[in-house]
Coordinates of C-alpha atoms and ligand atoms in Angstrom, one line a residue:
X201 CA -72.4 16.6 159.5
X202 CA -72.4 17.5 155.8
X203 CA -70.2 15.8 153.2
X204 CA -67.9 18.8 152.9
X205 CA -67.4 19.0 156.6
X206 CA -66.4 15.4 156.7
X207 CA -63.9 16.1 153.9
X208 CA -62.5 19.1 155.8
X209 CA -62.1 16.9 158.9
X210 CA -60.2 14.3 156.9
X211 CA -58.0 16.9 155.3
X212 CA -57.2 18.6 158.6
X213 CA -56.1 15.3 160.3
X214 CA -53.9 13.8 157.6
X215 CA -50.3 14.6 157.1
X216 CA -49.3 16.9 154.2
X217 CA -45.6 16.5 154.2
X218 CA -44.6 15.9 150.5
X219 CA -43.2 18.5 148.2
X220 CA -44.1 16.3 145.2
X221 CA -47.9 16.9 145.7
X222 CA -48.6 19.8 143.4
X223 CA -52.3 19.7 144.1
X224 CA -53.9 17.7 146.9
X225 CA -57.5 17.5 148.4
X226 CA -59.8 20.3 147.2
X227 CA -59.6 20.3 143.4
X228 CA -61.3 17.9 140.9
X229 CA -58.2 15.7 141.0
X230 CA -54.8 15.6 142.5
X231 CA -51.5 16.3 140.7
X232 CA -48.3 14.7 141.8
X233 CA -44.7 14.6 140.4
X234 CA -43.1 11.2 139.9
X235 CA -39.3 11.3 140.4
X236 CA -37.2 11.1 137.2
X237 CA -36.0 7.6 136.3
X238 CA -38.9 5.9 138.2
X239 CA -42.1 4.2 137.3
X240 CA -45.5 4.7 139.1
X241 CA -46.8 1.6 141.0
X242 CA -50.5 1.7 141.8
X243 CA -52.9 -0.6 143.7
X244 CA -56.4 -0.4 145.3
X245 CA -58.1 -2.5 148.0
X246 CA -61.7 -2.4 149.3
X247 CA -62.7 -3.5 152.8
X248 CA -66.4 -4.3 153.1
X249 CA -68.1 -4.3 156.6
X250 CA -69.1 -7.8 157.5
X251 CA -66.9 -9.4 154.8
X252 CA -63.4 -8.1 155.6
X253 CA -64.0 -6.9 159.2
X254 CA -66.6 -7.4 161.9
X255 CA -69.1 -4.5 162.1
X256 CA -67.9 -3.5 165.6
X257 CA -64.2 -3.2 164.6
X258 CA -62.5 -0.1 166.2
X259 CA -62.6 2.7 163.6
X260 CA -58.9 3.6 164.3
X261 CA -57.9 0.0 163.6
X262 CA -59.9 0.1 160.4
X263 CA -58.1 3.3 159.3
X264 CA -54.8 1.7 159.9
X265 CA -55.6 -1.6 158.3
X266 CA -57.2 -0.1 155.1
X267 CA -54.0 1.6 154.4
X268 CA -51.7 -1.2 155.6
X269 CA -53.2 -3.8 153.2
X270 CA -52.3 -1.4 150.3
X271 CA -48.9 -0.6 151.6
X272 CA -48.3 -4.3 151.7
X273 CA -49.0 -4.6 148.0
X274 CA -46.6 -1.8 147.3
X275 CA -44.0 -3.5 149.5
X276 CA -44.3 -6.7 147.5
X277 CA -43.4 -4.7 144.4
X278 CA -40.4 -3.1 146.1
X279 CA -42.0 0.3 145.7
X280 CA -41.6 3.4 147.9
X281 CA -45.1 4.6 148.9
X282 CA -46.0 8.2 148.3
X283 CA -49.7 9.1 147.8
X284 CA -53.1 7.7 148.7
X285 CA -56.7 8.1 147.7
X286 CA -59.5 7.3 150.1
X287 CA -63.1 6.4 149.1
X288 CA -65.5 6.2 152.1
X289 CA -69.0 4.9 151.9
X290 CA -70.7 5.5 155.2
X291 CA -74.3 4.7 156.5
X292 CA -74.4 8.1 158.3
X293 CA -72.2 11.2 158.4
X294 CA -70.7 10.0 161.7
X295 CA -67.9 12.6 162.6
X296 CA -66.7 10.5 165.5
X297 CA -66.2 7.4 163.4
X298 CA -64.5 9.4 160.7
X299 CA -62.2 11.2 163.2
X300 CA -61.1 7.9 164.7
X301 CA -60.8 6.3 161.3
X302 CA -58.5 9.1 160.0
X303 CA -56.4 9.0 163.2
X304 CA -55.5 5.3 162.5
X305 CA -55.0 6.0 158.9
X306 CA -52.8 9.1 159.5
X307 CA -50.7 7.2 162.2
X308 CA -49.6 4.7 159.6
X309 CA -49.3 7.3 156.8
X310 CA -46.9 9.3 158.9
X311 CA -44.7 6.3 159.4
X312 CA -44.3 6.0 155.6
X313 CA -44.2 9.7 154.7
X314 CA -47.4 9.1 152.7
X315 CA -49.8 12.0 151.8
X316 CA -53.6 11.6 151.4
X317 CA -54.2 13.5 148.2
X318 CA -57.9 12.9 147.5
X319 CA -60.9 10.6 147.6
X320 CA -64.6 10.3 147.5
X321 CA -67.3 10.3 150.2
X322 CA -70.7 8.7 149.7
X323 CA -73.6 7.3 151.6
X324 CA -74.3 3.5 151.7
X325 CA -73.4 0.4 153.6
X326 CA -70.0 0.8 155.3
X327 CA -67.2 0.2 152.8
X328 CA -63.7 1.6 152.6
X329 CA -61.6 1.8 149.5
X330 CA -58.0 2.9 149.6
X331 CA -55.8 3.4 146.5
X332 CA -52.0 3.8 147.0
X333 CA -49.4 5.0 144.6
X334 CA -45.6 4.7 144.9
X335 CA -42.6 4.4 142.7
X336 CA -39.8 2.1 141.8
X337 CA -36.6 2.7 139.8
X338 CA -37.6 2.0 136.2
X339 CA -37.7 -1.7 135.2
X340 CA -36.8 -3.0 138.7
X341 CA -40.2 -3.7 140.3
X342 CA -40.4 -7.1 142.1
X343 CA -42.9 -9.4 140.3
X344 CA -44.7 -12.7 140.8
X345 CA -43.5 -14.3 137.6
X346 CA -39.7 -14.2 138.2
X347 CA -39.1 -17.3 140.4
X348 CA -36.2 -19.4 139.0
X349 CA -35.7 -23.2 139.5
X350 CA -33.2 -23.7 142.3
X351 CA -34.1 -20.5 144.1
X352 CA -34.6 -20.6 147.9
X353 CA -38.0 -19.6 149.2
X354 CA -38.1 -17.1 152.1
X355 CA -40.6 -15.3 154.2
X356 CA -40.3 -12.1 156.3
X357 CA -41.4 -11.9 159.9
X358 CA -43.8 -14.6 161.3
X359 CA -46.8 -16.4 159.9
X360 CA -50.2 -17.3 161.4
X361 CA -50.7 -14.7 164.1
X362 CA -53.4 -12.8 162.2
X363 CA -55.4 -15.9 161.5
X364 CA -54.9 -17.0 165.1
X365 CA -56.2 -13.5 166.2
X366 CA -59.3 -14.0 164.1
X367 CA -59.9 -17.4 165.8
X368 CA -59.5 -15.8 169.2
X369 CA -61.9 -13.0 168.2
X370 CA -64.5 -15.5 167.1
X371 CA -64.1 -17.6 170.2
X372 CA -64.3 -14.5 172.4
X373 CA -67.5 -13.4 170.6
X374 CA -69.0 -16.9 171.0
X375 CA -68.1 -17.5 174.6
X376 CA -67.8 -14.0 175.8
X377 CA -64.6 -15.3 177.5
X378 CA -61.9 -13.1 178.9
X379 CA -59.0 -12.4 176.6
X380 CA -55.6 -13.5 177.7
X381 CA -52.3 -11.9 176.8
X382 CA -51.4 -14.3 174.0
X383 CA -54.7 -13.8 172.4
X384 CA -54.3 -10.0 172.7
X385 CA -51.0 -10.3 170.9
X386 CA -52.5 -12.2 168.0
X387 CA -55.4 -9.8 167.7
X388 CA -53.1 -6.8 167.6
X389 CA -51.4 -8.5 164.6
X390 CA -54.8 -8.9 162.9
X391 CA -55.9 -5.4 163.5
X392 CA -52.7 -3.5 163.0
X393 CA -50.5 -5.3 160.4
X394 CA -47.1 -3.8 159.7
X395 CA -46.6 -3.6 156.0
X396 CA -43.0 -4.7 155.1
X397 CA -42.1 -1.7 153.0
X398 CA -38.5 -1.5 154.2
X399 CA -38.1 -5.2 153.4
X400 CA -39.5 -4.8 149.9
X401 CA -37.0 -2.0 149.2
X402 CA -34.1 -4.2 150.6
X403 CA -35.1 -7.0 148.2
X404 CA -34.8 -4.8 145.0
X405 CA -32.2 -6.5 142.7
X406 CA -31.8 -9.4 145.2
X407 CA -35.1 -11.3 145.1
X408 CA -36.4 -13.0 142.0
X409 CA -40.2 -13.3 142.6
X410 CA -42.0 -11.6 145.5
X411 CA -45.6 -11.5 146.8
X412 CA -47.3 -10.4 150.0
X413 CA -49.1 -13.0 152.1
X414 CA -52.6 -11.7 152.3
X415 CA -54.8 -14.7 151.4
X416 CA -52.6 -17.4 153.0
X417 CA -49.1 -18.7 152.4
X418 CA -50.0 -21.6 150.2
X419 CA -52.5 -19.7 148.1
X420 CA -50.1 -16.8 147.6
X421 CA -47.1 -19.0 146.8
X422 CA -49.5 -20.8 144.4
X423 CA -49.8 -17.5 142.5
X424 CA -46.0 -17.3 142.3
X425 CA -45.7 -20.9 141.1
X426 CA -48.3 -20.4 138.4
X427 CA -47.0 -17.0 137.2
X428 CA -43.4 -18.3 137.1
X429 CA -44.2 -21.7 135.6
X430 CA -42.5 -23.6 138.5
X431 CA -43.2 -25.7 141.5
X432 CA -42.5 -24.8 145.1
X433 CA -41.7 -27.1 148.1
X434 CA -42.3 -25.8 151.6
X435 CA -40.8 -27.4 154.7
X436 CA -43.4 -27.3 157.4
X437 CA -40.9 -27.2 160.2
X438 CA -39.2 -24.1 158.7
X439 CA -42.3 -21.9 159.1
X440 CA -41.6 -19.0 161.5
X441 CA -44.3 -18.7 164.2
X442 CA -44.7 -16.7 167.4
X443 CA -44.8 -18.1 170.9
X444 CA -48.3 -16.5 171.3
X445 CA -49.6 -18.7 168.4
X446 CA -48.3 -21.9 169.9
X447 CA -49.6 -20.9 173.3
X448 CA -53.1 -20.4 172.0
X449 CA -53.3 -23.4 169.6
X450 CA -52.0 -27.0 169.4
X451 CA -49.2 -27.7 166.9
X452 CA -51.5 -29.0 164.1
X453 CA -53.9 -26.1 164.3
X454 CA -51.0 -23.6 164.5
X455 CA -49.4 -25.1 161.4
X456 CA -52.7 -25.0 159.5
X457 CA -53.2 -21.3 160.4
X458 CA -49.6 -20.6 159.2
X459 CA -50.2 -22.4 155.9
X460 CA -53.8 -21.3 155.1
X461 CA -54.5 -18.3 157.3
X462 CA -54.6 -14.9 155.6
X463 CA -54.0 -11.3 156.7
X464 CA -50.3 -11.8 157.8
X465 CA -49.0 -9.2 155.3
X466 CA -45.5 -10.6 155.3
X467 CA -43.5 -10.9 152.1
X468 CA -42.8 -14.3 150.5
X469 CA -40.1 -14.3 148.0
X470 CA -37.5 -16.4 146.1
X471 CA -33.8 -15.7 145.9
X472 CA -31.0 -17.4 143.7
X473 CA -28.5 -19.3 145.8
X474 CA -25.7 -16.8 144.9
X475 CA -27.7 -13.9 146.2
X476 CA -28.9 -15.4 149.5
X477 CA -26.1 -14.0 151.7
X478 CA -26.5 -10.5 150.3
X479 CA -30.3 -10.7 150.7
X480 CA -29.8 -11.8 154.4
X481 CA -27.5 -8.9 155.0
X482 CA -29.9 -6.4 153.4
X483 CA -32.9 -7.7 155.4
X484 CA -31.0 -7.6 158.6
X485 CA -30.0 -4.0 157.8
X486 CA -33.7 -3.3 157.2
X487 CA -34.5 -4.7 160.7
X488 CA -36.6 -7.5 159.2
X489 CA -36.5 -11.1 160.3
X490 CA -36.2 -13.6 157.4
X491 CA -36.7 -17.4 157.4
X492 CA -35.9 -19.9 154.7
X493 CA -39.0 -22.0 154.2
X494 CA -38.4 -24.0 151.0
X495 CA -37.2 -24.1 147.4
X496 CA -38.3 -23.6 143.8
X497 CA -38.4 -26.8 141.7
X498 CA -39.2 -27.8 138.2
X499 CA -42.9 -28.7 138.0
X500 CA -46.1 -27.1 139.2
X501 CA -48.0 -26.3 142.4
X502 CA -47.0 -25.8 146.0
X503 CA -46.1 -28.9 148.1
X504 CA -45.6 -29.1 151.8
X505 CA -42.9 -31.5 153.1
X506 CA -43.0 -33.1 156.6
X507 CA -39.9 -33.5 158.7
X508 CA -38.9 -36.6 156.8
X509 CA -39.0 -34.7 153.5
X510 CA -42.2 -36.5 152.4
X511 CA -45.0 -34.6 150.7
X512 CA -48.1 -34.1 152.9
X513 CA -51.6 -34.2 151.6
X514 CA -53.0 -30.8 152.2
X515 CA -56.6 -29.9 152.5
X516 CA -58.2 -26.5 152.5
X517 CA -57.1 -23.4 150.7
X518 CA -56.7 -19.7 151.2
X519 CA -59.3 -16.9 151.1
X520 CA -61.2 -16.5 147.9
X521 CA -64.3 -14.3 147.5
X522 CA -66.2 -16.2 144.9
X523 CA -65.2 -19.7 145.9
Ligands
ADP763 P1 -66.0 15.8 142.8 O1 -67.4 16.2 142.9 O2 -65.2 16.7 141.9 O3 -65.7 14.4 142.7 P2 -65.8 15.8 145.7 O4 -66.8 16.7 146.2 O5 -66.1 14.3 145.6 O6 -65.3 16.3 144.2 O7 -64.4 16.0 146.5 C1 -63.9 17.2 146.7 C2 -62.4 17.1 147.1 O8 -62.3 16.4 148.3 C3 -61.6 16.3 146.0 O9 -60.3 16.9 146.0 C4 -61.6 15.0 146.6 O10 -60.4 14.3 146.1 C5 -61.6 15.2 148.1 N1 -62.2 14.1 148.8 C6 -63.5 13.7 148.8 N2 -63.7 12.7 149.7 C7 -62.5 12.5 150.3 C8 -62.1 11.5 151.2 N3 -62.9 10.6 151.8 N4 -60.8 11.5 151.6 C9 -59.9 12.4 151.0 N5 -60.3 13.3 150.1 C10 -61.6 13.4 149.7
MG764 MG1 -66.5 12.9 144.2

């Protein structure tokens, strides 16, 4: 299949629902209209075969995930997603792979009224780059550098499933063992994360600092602490986890996966005491579970407290490419 047939195929299968797309796929560049009183929020993420996903990952899951990781970044800014660009580098012009990839991509795009407005298609080792654009009311984006001393620290949803899913996947590949139901649950969370877009919107004007948990809770809260010039204390027993996680792993392993494991794509955020009740009401209206996991203190770094309130010595850290 030729490059232009692949582009046609992609264009045909993606939703085109937005009136604010003046010019989509087909010209030299796309043209979109940003709503008055709003700012544009942009991000891009690349998934490289063998680095970010195993080579035999299902193409539809890849399509979903390559968009999901970007929507999660927009969610962490409190932005409303609107438009995406897709750059595909493919070893061969594999129409079947591209069809399945675009199906997964389009399935998630439709859930967020997001239009694919352009991209690039080249030949080379499999690699996928997605850029996403959204908007926020001017001046109100959620940022990493806004945590205040005394804030409560919260997380959406549950932590550790995706990292648990990766462990299950690796064990399965090594032993060729049958996958049980709990493992399947964890792997589904790894392959098809749900970006917390509604939660991010609910947090506008209520959260101080916000970040999405992509590299691991401790690593990502470390970014918040550094950017905000504060310290953060986390109570280990407060971390929300699934029954599947604790079915598959002993308590210590599960806790480590929750603290260090990446790919959860939940939101971690800080809220002033006076706003906590309003935040909880807004999150419940958005249909999103929220758990209090710690507090912001004067100082630096992220510290984990055991059930007696003593600081634990923590080894290991989150995902870093050039470490
Ligand atoms: P140019 O040579 O001007 O860069 P291309 O031939 O790369 O144009 O792309 C033609 C049109 O198809 C452009 O509108 C581009 O945005 C779109 N396009 C190319 N590849 C993709 C893709 N993988 N996904 C979505 N749109 C694409
Ligand atoms: Mg091009």
